[in-house]
XYZ file of C-alpha atoms in Angstrom:
82
model
C 54.895 -61.763 19.268
C 57.333 -63.969 17.271
C 58.459 -67.554 17.890
C 61.838 -66.074 18.954
C 60.170 -63.928 21.630
C 58.196 -66.972 22.854
C 61.473 -68.935 23.120
C 63.078 -66.084 25.079
C 60.104 -65.748 27.472
C 59.941 -69.463 28.071
C 63.613 -69.558 28.726
C 63.364 -66.556 31.049
C 60.680 -68.382 33.065
C 63.045 -71.410 33.351
C 65.914 -69.181 34.543
C 63.900 -67.060 36.909
C 61.640 -69.748 38.454
C 64.008 -72.734 38.510
C 67.474 -71.053 38.595
C 68.601 -73.000 35.519
C 71.557 -71.879 33.476
C 70.725 -70.491 30.047
C 73.278 -72.716 28.292
C 71.322 -75.851 29.065
C 68.066 -74.480 27.756
C 68.243 -76.034 24.234
C 65.104 -76.874 22.247
C 65.933 -80.605 22.681
C 66.327 -80.315 26.457
C 63.918 -82.798 28.145
C 61.975 -81.218 31.054
C 62.092 -84.234 33.406
C 65.390 -85.963 32.550
C 67.733 -83.090 31.660
C 66.208 -80.060 33.344
C 65.186 -82.208 36.328
C 61.770 -80.703 36.815
C 59.689 -82.774 39.176
C 55.894 -82.916 39.183
C 55.494 -79.945 41.428
C 57.996 -77.971 39.318
C 55.897 -79.004 36.286
C 52.727 -77.519 37.750
C 54.643 -74.333 38.653
C 56.006 -74.119 35.093
C 52.504 -74.515 33.585
C 51.001 -71.852 35.834
C 53.857 -69.416 34.989
C 53.310 -70.089 31.260
C 49.571 -69.569 31.556
C 50.205 -66.223 33.398
C 52.884 -64.956 31.041
C 51.125 -65.988 27.759
C 47.515 -65.519 29.013
C 46.409 -68.893 27.812
C 44.963 -72.010 29.422
C 46.929 -75.245 29.161
C 44.806 -78.330 29.768
C 46.313 -80.954 32.048
C 46.242 -83.651 29.432
C 48.057 -81.387 26.999
C 50.593 -80.334 29.591
C 51.461 -84.023 30.289
C 52.449 -84.439 26.572
C 55.056 -81.664 26.724
C 58.421 -83.305 27.256
C 60.970 -80.988 25.629
C 61.368 -77.253 25.557
C 60.747 -77.275 21.756
C 57.347 -78.914 22.388
C 56.611 -76.092 24.872
C 57.618 -73.472 22.496
C 55.542 -74.936 19.685
C 52.489 -75.384 21.983
C 52.569 -71.741 23.023
C 53.069 -70.557 19.484
C 50.072 -72.632 18.362
C 47.946 -71.490 21.232
C 48.789 -67.831 20.411
C 48.450 -68.328 16.582
C 52.142 -67.570 15.996
C 53.685 -69.063 12.820
């Protein structure tokens, strides 16, 4: 899997789970402020990421993820993708 594939999969989760428009899913998009995910949405998002990428995201690490780019980078690092 490449970084581009990770980005596409994360964005697909955002579109499918939260009915967001693809145009607003930029790397700089802030999960809370711009994409308007509340705390319950955040939990659902982390669970969806864990299932899709078969990795465990610790709660303290999840709380640090504030932009989509940080999510992309976290998944790539967890999966050993350059």
